[in-house]
XYZ file of C-alpha atoms in Angstrom:
72
model
C 12.624 24.577 -10.231
C 10.801 27.386 -8.436
C 11.088 27.548 -4.660
C 7.852 26.932 -2.751
C 7.513 29.563 -0.050
C 6.549 29.230 3.582
C 2.784 29.769 3.373
C 2.345 27.192 0.606
C 4.539 24.727 2.500
C 2.470 25.150 5.659
C -0.792 24.730 3.767
C 0.368 21.512 2.081
C 2.221 20.063 5.067
C 5.466 19.851 3.138
C 8.872 19.494 4.800
C 10.951 22.642 5.212
C 13.930 21.394 3.231
C 11.937 20.195 0.245
C 11.328 22.368 -2.767
C 8.359 20.293 -3.893
C 4.885 20.885 -2.627
C 2.749 17.932 -1.652
C -0.284 17.330 -3.894
C -3.682 17.969 -2.319
C -5.453 14.801 -3.506
C -3.175 11.792 -3.653
C -4.975 8.957 -5.387
C -3.326 5.732 -4.260
C -3.776 2.335 -5.810
C -5.497 -0.140 -3.486
C -3.127 -2.916 -2.502
C -4.056 -6.558 -2.012
C -4.565 -7.935 1.503
C -1.432 -9.838 2.567
C -0.689 -12.490 5.182
C 2.303 -14.320 6.683
C 0.950 -17.847 6.078
C -1.266 -19.605 3.570
C -3.594 -21.023 6.243
C -4.472 -17.558 7.540
C -5.003 -16.310 3.979
C -7.380 -19.192 3.180
C -9.326 -18.638 6.399
C -9.696 -14.911 5.644
C -10.860 -15.586 2.057
C -13.509 -18.032 3.269
C -14.737 -15.588 5.938
C -15.051 -12.864 3.279
C -17.073 -15.188 1.023
C -14.440 -15.349 -1.725
C -14.716 -18.755 -3.386
C -12.504 -18.367 -6.462
C -9.083 -17.003 -5.519
C -5.368 -17.621 -5.948
C -2.623 -17.244 -3.358
C 0.518 -15.507 -4.554
C 3.815 -15.049 -2.694
C 4.874 -11.442 -3.280
C 8.409 -11.999 -1.982
C 11.190 -13.903 -3.687
C 12.538 -16.928 -1.822
C 11.189 -19.407 0.684
C 12.562 -17.813 3.872
C 10.107 -14.944 4.292
C 6.582 -15.053 2.857
C 4.052 -12.376 2.023
C 0.970 -14.143 0.705
C -1.614 -12.107 -1.224
C -5.204 -13.206 -1.854
C -6.091 -12.407 -5.461
C -9.741 -13.032 -6.465
C -10.295 -14.642 -9.876
């Protein structure tokens, strides 16, 4: 792998120890809105005008919840 030199690192905001240069346009996938409880998720969906939706727990287990509102 070719070393990225100082000027290119400064321009891209890359760390000094890294040999990779950061891409200019990072296209990230939009993530679903998440909540700690189902009641808050239902209230948010109703306030947004979403009538058909499902609530999905993104975490495994019953101890800690991360509820996502997924429109149908």
